[in-house]
Coordinates of C-alpha atoms and ligand atoms in Angstrom, one line a residue:
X1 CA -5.1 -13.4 18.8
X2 CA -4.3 -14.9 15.3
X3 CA -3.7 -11.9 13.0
X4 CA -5.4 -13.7 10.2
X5 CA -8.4 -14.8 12.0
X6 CA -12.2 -12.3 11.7
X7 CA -13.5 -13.4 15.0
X8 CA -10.7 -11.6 16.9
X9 CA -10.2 -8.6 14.6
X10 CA -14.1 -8.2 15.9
X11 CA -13.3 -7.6 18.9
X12 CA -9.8 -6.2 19.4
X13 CA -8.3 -2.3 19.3
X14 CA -4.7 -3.3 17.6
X15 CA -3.6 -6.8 15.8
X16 CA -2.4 -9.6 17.8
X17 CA -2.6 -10.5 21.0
X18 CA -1.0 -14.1 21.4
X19 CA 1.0 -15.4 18.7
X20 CA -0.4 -17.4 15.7
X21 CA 0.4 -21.0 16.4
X22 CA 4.1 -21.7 15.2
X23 CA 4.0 -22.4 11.3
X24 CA 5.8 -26.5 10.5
X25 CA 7.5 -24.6 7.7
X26 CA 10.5 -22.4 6.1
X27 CA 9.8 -18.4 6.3
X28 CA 9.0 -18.9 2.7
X29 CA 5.3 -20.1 3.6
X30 CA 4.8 -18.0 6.6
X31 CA 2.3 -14.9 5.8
X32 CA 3.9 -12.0 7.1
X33 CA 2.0 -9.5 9.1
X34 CA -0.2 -7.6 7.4
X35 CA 0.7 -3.9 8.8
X36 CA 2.6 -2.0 10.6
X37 CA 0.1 0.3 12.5
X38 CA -3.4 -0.1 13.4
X39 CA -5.8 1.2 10.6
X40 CA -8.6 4.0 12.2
X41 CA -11.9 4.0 10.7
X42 CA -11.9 6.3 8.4
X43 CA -13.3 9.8 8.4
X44 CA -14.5 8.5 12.1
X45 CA -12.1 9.7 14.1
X46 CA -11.7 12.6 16.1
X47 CA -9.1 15.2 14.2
X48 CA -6.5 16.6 16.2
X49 CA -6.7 20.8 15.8
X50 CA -3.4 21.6 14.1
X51 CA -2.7 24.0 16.8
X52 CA -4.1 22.9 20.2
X53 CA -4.3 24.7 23.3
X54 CA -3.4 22.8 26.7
X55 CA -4.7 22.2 29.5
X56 CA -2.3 21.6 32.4
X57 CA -3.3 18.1 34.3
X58 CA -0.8 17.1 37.3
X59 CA -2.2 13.3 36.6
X60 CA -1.6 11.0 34.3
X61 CA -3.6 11.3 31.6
X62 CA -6.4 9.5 30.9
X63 CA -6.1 6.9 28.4
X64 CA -9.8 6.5 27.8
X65 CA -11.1 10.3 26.5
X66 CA -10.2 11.6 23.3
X67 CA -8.5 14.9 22.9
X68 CA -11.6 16.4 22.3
X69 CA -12.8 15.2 26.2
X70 CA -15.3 12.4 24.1
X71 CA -15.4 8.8 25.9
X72 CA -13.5 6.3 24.2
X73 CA -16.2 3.3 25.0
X74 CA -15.6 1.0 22.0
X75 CA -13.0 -1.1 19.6
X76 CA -13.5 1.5 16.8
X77 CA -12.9 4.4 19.4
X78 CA -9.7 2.2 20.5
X79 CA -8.4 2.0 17.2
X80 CA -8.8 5.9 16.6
X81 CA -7.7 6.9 20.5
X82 CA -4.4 4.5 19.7
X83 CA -3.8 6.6 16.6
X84 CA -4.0 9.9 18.4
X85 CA -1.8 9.0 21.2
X86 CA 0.8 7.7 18.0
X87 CA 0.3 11.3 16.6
X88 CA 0.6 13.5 19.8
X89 CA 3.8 11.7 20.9
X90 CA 5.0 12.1 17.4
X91 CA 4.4 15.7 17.3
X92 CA 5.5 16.9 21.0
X93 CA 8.1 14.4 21.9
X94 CA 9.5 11.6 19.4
X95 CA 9.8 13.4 16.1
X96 CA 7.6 12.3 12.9
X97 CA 8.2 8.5 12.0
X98 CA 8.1 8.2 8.2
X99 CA 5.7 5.6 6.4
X100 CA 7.7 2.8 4.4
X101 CA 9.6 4.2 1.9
X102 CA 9.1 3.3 -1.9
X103 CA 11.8 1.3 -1.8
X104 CA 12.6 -1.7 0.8
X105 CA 14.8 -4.5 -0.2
X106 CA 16.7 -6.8 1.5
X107 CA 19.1 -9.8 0.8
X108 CA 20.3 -12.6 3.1
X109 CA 23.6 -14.4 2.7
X110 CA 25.7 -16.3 6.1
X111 CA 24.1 -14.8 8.8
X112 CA 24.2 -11.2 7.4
X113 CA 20.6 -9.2 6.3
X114 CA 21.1 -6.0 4.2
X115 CA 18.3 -4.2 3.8
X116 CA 18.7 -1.2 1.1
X117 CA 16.4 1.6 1.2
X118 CA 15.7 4.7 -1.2
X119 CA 13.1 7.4 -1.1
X120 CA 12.7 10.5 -2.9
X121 CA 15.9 10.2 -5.0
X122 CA 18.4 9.1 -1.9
X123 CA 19.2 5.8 -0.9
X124 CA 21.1 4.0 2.2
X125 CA 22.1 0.6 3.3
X126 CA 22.4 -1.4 6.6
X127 CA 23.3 -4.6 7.8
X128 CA 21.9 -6.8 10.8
X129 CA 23.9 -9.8 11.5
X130 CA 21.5 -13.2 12.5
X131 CA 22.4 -15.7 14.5
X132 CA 20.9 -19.7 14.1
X133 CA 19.8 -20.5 17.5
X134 CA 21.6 -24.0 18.1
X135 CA 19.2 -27.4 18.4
X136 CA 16.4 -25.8 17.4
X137 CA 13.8 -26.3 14.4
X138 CA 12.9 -23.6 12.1
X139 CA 11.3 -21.3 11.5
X140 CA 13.0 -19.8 14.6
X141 CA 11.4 -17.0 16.7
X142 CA 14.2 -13.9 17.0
X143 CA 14.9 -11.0 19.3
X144 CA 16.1 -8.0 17.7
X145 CA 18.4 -6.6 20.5
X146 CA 19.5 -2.8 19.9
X147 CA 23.1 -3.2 20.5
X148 CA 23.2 -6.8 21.0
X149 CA 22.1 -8.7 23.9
X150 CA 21.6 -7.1 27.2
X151 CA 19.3 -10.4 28.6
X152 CA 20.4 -14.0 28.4
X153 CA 19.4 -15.3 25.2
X154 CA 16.9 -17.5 25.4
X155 CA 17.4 -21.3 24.0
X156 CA 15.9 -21.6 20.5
X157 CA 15.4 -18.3 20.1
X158 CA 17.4 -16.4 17.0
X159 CA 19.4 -12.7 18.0
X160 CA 19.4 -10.3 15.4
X161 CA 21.6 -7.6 16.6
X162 CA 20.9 -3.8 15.5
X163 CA 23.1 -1.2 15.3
X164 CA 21.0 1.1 16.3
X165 CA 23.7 4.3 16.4
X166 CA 24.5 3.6 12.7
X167 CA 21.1 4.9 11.7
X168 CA 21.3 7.9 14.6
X169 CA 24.1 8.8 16.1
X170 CA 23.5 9.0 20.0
X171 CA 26.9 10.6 21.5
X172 CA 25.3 13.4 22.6
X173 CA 23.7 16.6 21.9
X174 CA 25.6 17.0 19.4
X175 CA 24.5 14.0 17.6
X176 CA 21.4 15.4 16.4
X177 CA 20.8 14.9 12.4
X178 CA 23.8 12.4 11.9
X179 CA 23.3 8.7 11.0
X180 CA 21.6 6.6 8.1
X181 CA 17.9 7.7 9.0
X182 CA 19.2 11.4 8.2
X183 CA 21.0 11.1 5.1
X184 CA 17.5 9.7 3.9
X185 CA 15.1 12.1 5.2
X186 CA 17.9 15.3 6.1
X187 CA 19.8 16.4 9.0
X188 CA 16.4 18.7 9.9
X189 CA 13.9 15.8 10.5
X190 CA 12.2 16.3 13.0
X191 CA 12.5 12.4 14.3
X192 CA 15.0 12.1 17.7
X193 CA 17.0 8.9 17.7
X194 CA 14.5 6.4 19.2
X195 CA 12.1 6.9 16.4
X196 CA 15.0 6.7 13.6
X197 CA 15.3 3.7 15.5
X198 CA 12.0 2.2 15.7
X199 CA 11.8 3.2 11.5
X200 CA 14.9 1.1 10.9
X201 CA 13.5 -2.0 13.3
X202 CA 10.4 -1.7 11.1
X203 CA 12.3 -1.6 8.0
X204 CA 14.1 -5.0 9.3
X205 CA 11.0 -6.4 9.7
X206 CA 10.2 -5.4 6.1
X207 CA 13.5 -6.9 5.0
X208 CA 12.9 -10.2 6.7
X209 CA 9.7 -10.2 4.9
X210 CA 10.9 -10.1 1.5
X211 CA 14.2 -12.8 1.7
X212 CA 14.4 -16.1 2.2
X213 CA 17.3 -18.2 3.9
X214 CA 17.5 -16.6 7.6
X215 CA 14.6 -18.9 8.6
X216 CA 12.7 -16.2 11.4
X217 CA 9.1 -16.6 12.1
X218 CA 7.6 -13.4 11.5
X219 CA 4.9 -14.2 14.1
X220 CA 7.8 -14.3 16.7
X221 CA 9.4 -11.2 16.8
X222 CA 10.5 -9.5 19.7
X223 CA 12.5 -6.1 20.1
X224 CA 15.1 -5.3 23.6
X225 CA 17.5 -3.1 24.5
X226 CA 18.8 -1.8 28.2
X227 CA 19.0 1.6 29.6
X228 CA 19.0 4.4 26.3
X229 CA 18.3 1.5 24.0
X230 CA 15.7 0.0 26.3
X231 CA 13.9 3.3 25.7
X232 CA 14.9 3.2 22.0
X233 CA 13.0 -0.7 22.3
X234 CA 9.8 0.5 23.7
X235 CA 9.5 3.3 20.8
X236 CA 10.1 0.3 18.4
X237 CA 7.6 -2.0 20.0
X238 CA 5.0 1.0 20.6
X239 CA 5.1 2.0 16.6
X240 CA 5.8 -1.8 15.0
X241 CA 2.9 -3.7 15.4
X242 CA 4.6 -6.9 13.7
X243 CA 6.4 -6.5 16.9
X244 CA 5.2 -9.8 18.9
X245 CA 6.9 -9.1 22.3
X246 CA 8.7 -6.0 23.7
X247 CA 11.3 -6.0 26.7
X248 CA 12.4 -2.8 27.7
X249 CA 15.5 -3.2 30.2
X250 CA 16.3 -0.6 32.7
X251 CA 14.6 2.0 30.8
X252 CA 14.6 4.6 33.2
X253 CA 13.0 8.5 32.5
X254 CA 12.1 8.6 28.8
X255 CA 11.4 5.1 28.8
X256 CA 9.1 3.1 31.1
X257 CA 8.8 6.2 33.5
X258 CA 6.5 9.2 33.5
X259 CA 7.7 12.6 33.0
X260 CA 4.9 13.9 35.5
X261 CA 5.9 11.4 38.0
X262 CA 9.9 11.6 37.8
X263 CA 9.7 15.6 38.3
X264 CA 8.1 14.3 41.3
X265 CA 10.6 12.4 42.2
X266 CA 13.2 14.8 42.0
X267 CA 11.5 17.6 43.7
X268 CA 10.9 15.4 46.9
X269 CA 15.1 15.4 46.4
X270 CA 15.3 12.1 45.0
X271 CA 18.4 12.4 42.0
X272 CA 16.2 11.2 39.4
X273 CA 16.6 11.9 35.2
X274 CA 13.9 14.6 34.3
X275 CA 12.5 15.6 30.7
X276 CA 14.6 19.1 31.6
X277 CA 17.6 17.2 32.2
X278 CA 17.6 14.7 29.5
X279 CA 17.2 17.0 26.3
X280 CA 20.2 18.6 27.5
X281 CA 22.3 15.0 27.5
X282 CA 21.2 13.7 24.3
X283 CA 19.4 13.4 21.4
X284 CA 16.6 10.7 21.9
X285 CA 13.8 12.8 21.8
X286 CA 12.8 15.5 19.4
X287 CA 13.6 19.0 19.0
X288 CA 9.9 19.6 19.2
X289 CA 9.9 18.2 22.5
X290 CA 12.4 21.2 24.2
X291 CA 9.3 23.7 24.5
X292 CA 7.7 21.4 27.0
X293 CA 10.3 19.8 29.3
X294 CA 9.4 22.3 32.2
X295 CA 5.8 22.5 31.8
X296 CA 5.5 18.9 31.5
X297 CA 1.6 18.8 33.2
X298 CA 0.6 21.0 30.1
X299 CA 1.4 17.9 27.7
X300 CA -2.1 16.1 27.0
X301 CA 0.1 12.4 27.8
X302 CA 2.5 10.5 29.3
X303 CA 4.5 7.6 29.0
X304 CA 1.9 5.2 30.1
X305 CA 0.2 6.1 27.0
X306 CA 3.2 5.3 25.4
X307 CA 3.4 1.9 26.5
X308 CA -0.6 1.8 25.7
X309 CA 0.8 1.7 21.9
X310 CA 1.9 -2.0 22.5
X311 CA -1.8 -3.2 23.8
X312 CA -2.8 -5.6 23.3
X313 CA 0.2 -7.2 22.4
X314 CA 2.8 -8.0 24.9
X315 CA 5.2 -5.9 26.7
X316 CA 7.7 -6.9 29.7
X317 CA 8.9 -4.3 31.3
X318 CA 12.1 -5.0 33.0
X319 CA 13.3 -2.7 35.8
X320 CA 16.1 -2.2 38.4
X321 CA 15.4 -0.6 41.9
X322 CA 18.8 0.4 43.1
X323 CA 19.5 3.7 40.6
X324 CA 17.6 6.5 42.0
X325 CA 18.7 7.7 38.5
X326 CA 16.3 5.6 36.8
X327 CA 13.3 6.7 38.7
X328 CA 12.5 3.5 40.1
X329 CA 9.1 4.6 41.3
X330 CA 8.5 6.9 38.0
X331 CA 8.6 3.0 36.2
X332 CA 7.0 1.1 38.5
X333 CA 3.8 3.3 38.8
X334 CA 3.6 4.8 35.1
X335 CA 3.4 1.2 34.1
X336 CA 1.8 -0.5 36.9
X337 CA -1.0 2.3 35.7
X338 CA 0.2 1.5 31.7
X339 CA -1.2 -2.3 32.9
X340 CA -4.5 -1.1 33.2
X341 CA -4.9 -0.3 30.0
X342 CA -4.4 -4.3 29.2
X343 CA -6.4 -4.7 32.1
X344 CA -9.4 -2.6 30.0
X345 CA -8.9 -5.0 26.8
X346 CA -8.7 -8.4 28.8
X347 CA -5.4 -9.3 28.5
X348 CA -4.2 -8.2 31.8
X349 CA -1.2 -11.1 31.3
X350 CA 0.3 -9.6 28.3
X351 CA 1.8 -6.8 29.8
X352 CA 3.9 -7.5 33.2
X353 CA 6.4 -5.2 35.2
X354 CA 9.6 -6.8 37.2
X355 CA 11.5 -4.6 39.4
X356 CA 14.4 -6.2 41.1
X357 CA 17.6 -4.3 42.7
X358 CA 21.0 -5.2 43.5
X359 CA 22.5 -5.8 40.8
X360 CA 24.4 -3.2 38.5
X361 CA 22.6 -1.0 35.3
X362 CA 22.3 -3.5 32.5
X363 CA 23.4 -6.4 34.6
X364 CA 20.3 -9.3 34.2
X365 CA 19.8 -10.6 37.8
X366 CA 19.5 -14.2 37.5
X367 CA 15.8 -14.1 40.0
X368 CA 14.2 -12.3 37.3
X369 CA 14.6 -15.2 34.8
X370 CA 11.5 -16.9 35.5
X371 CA 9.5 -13.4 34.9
X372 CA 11.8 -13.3 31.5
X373 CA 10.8 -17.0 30.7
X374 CA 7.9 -17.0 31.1
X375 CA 7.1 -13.9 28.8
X376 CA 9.6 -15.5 26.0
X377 CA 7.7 -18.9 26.5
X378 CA 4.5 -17.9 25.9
X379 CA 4.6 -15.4 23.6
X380 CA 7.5 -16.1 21.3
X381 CA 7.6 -20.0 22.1
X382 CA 3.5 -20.0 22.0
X383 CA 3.9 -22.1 25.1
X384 CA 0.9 -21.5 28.4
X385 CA 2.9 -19.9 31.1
X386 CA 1.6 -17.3 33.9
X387 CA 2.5 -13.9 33.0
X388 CA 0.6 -12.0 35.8
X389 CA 3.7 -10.4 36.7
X390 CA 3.5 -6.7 38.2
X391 CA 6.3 -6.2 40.5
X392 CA 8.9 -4.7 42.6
X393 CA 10.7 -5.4 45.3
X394 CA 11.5 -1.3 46.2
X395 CA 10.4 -0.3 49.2
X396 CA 10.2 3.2 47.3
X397 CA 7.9 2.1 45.3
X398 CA 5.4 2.3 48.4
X399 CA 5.8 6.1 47.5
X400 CA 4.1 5.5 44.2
X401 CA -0.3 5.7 45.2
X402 CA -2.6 5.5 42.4
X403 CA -4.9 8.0 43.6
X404 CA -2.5 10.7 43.5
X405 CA -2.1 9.9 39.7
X406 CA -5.1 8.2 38.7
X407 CA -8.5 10.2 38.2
X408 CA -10.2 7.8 35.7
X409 CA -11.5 4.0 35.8
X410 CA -11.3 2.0 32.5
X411 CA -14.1 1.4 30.5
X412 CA -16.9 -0.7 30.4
X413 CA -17.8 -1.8 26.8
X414 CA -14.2 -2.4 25.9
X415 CA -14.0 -4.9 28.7
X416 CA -17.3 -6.8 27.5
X417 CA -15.7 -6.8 24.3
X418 CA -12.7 -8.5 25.4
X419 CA -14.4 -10.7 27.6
X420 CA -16.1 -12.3 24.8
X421 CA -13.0 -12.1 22.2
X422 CA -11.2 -14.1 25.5
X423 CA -14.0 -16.8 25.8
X424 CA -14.8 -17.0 21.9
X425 CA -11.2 -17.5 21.9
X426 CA -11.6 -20.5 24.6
X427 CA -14.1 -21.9 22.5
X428 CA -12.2 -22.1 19.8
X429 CA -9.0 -23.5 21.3
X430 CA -11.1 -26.4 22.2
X431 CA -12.0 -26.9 18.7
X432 CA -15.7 -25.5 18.6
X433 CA -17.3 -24.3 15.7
X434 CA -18.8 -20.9 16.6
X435 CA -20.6 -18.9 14.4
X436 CA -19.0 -15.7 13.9
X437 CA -20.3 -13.1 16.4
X438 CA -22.6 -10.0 15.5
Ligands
LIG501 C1 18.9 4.9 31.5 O1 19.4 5.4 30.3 C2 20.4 6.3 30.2 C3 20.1 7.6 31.0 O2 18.9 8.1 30.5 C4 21.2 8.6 30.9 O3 21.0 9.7 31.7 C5 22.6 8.0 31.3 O4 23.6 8.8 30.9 O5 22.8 6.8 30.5 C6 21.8 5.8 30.6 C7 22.3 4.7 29.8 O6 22.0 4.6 28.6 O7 23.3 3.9 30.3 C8 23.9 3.0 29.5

């Protein structure tokens, strides 16, 4: 959808959907994005009890009823079901992600960002380096890779490479409290690393939005990473919603797979990373999260749910079946289920899973380039390409059956909506003149 356009915001839970059509000029005349999380209605929406009880459900949960067991059956209940998923994984896993700060500035000079942030009386500084994709026109789309590059770089498209351990240190468990993030907000935030992470992507974004010179389309952006920081990238894309495109590489437990379904995994004897196991390695979740990590049924989500924050803009999840580690099958059937949540707002295509093996962790198998193509192409190139991709080729993944995980359908009235936002949309494309809808 076109961010700036009323006839989608009608008729969609989130902000975009496909990119706005590439702008002919410099990042100086290209609106930025107007937010960076999706508005609820206000005073409409279901309040979470400041203490709730749980009740423990061996499925994944469903992404369509409210806390309070109420149907989610329309965009306004979207918008305020979104926002409670955001504020239970903030609470019992991730940590609390801070709003802007008061203070966000950046300055561009050769290829270097710095964006300087204060809040509260404290103040840090960070630096991002850009590169100028080669033979290209500006304003260029960009991929901001945690880490650098873990995917080939795709042509014309610029890399702006994160450091994402200089704003939370990820050693190990004894990195907890220590990086930029932390001098800012204290070493007792409750925040793990991914969502120090996703606030410094989103104060990038901010950055990019104020300076001139590095020539990035702030339509176009897309966030990656591979195995931690492919976690770290799905955090970012899930909060950001300025975030265009989101490619979480070999993710593994914690990132595109489930908690409920990779305890399975590992108590049918597969050697697969568990929520108990992982909050003893490191510090990518919050300390809020430790109570729960062996009664992981009595949470009231998953990590589809995660994932559900990037609808309805687009996510590639990119996956490796060789690593029992990763919990192959925990990916492919938390996010094949994650897909229907696009599949409930009618953009089925902007959300696609590819599972390939034989290759080591990290390493991009070259017959998973057209899947990557065709995802960059059309949502950071605004080209048409078919991005109906939910795939593996594991014959594990066999192992994964929805009905074992799945006790709810999607809903009704949020598909009619989208099914008119996609043919208005049609319309329009062609040129038509449509009078706005009711
Ligand atoms: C897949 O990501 C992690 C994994 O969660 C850890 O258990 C392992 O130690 O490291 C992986 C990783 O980040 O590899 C680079």
């Amino acid at each position: 959808c076109n961010r700036n356009n009323d006839y989608y915001s009608q008729c969609i839970p989130g902000q975009a959907t496909t990119p706005a059509p590439a702008p002919t000029t410099s990042t100086a005349t290209t609106p930025p994005p107007s937010s960076t999380s999706v508005p609820a209605a206000p005073g409409s929406c279901p309040v979470l009890p400041s203490n709730p009880s749980f009740t423990a459900n061996a499925r994944l949960p469903n992404p369509f009823k409210f806390f309070n067991g109420n149907a989610v059956t329309t965009k306004a209940d979207w918008d305020c079901r979104r926002e409670e998923i955001s504020q239970l994984l903030q609470r019992y896993e991730l940590g609390t992600l801070p709003p802007k700060p008061s203070s966000v500035t950046g300055s561009y000079s050769g290829g270097r960002l710095t964006i300087n942030v204060s809040e509260a009386g404290k103040s840090i500084s960070f630096q991002v380096s850009i590169s100028t994709p080669s033979g290209a026109t500006a304003p260029y789309p960009a991929i901001i890779a945690y880490g650098g590059m873990s995917i080939p770089t795709p042509s014309g498209v610029s890399v702006i490479t994160f450091n994402n351990d200089d704003i939370a240190a990820q050693t190990n468990t004894g990195s907890r409290g220590q990086g930029k993030f932390y001098t800012l907000y204290g070493s007792g935030h409750s925040a793990g690393a991914m969502t120090a992470w996703a606030w410094g992507v989103s104060r990038i974004i901010d950055a990019l939005s104020t300076t001139t010179g590095h020539n990035i389309d702030l339509n176009r952006i897309a966030v990656t990473g591979c195995s931690r920081n492919g976690k770290g990238a799905l955090v970012a894309g899930a909060f950001d919603t300025r975030i265009a495109l989101t490619i979480p590489q070999e993710s593994g437990s914690g990132g595109g797979g489930c908690w409920r379904i990779s305890d399975k995994m590992l108590s049918s004897g597969i050697n697969t990373q568990t929520a108990s196991e992982i909050v003893g390695e490191n510090v990518w979740f919050s300390k809020n999260f430790e109570p729960y990590v062996r009664s992981i049924n009595n949470l009231p989500f998953d990590h589809h749910l995660l994932a559900a924050l990037v609808a309805p803009r687009a996510l590639l999840v990119i996956d490796n079946t060789s690593i029992d580690w990763l919990g192959p099958r925990s990916v492919f059937g938390c996010m094949k289920t994650a897909n229907k949540i696009w599949q409930a707002l009618g953009v089925a295509d902007h959300m696609g899973v590819s599972q390939v093996g034989n290759h080591n962790h990290c390493a991009f198998p070259s017959n998973e380039q057209g899947d990557l193509d065709a995802f960059v192409n059309k949502f950071l190139k605004n080209q048409s390409t078919n991005t109906n991709i939910v795939k593996t080729d594991g014959a594990n993944q066999v192992g994964f059956v929805d009905s074992e995980w799945v006790d709810w359908t999607t809903v009704a009235v949020i598909l009619l909506c989208f099914t008119l936002y996609a043919y208005i949309r049609q319309r329009v494309h062609r040129g038509s003149k449509l009078p706005l809808p009711p």
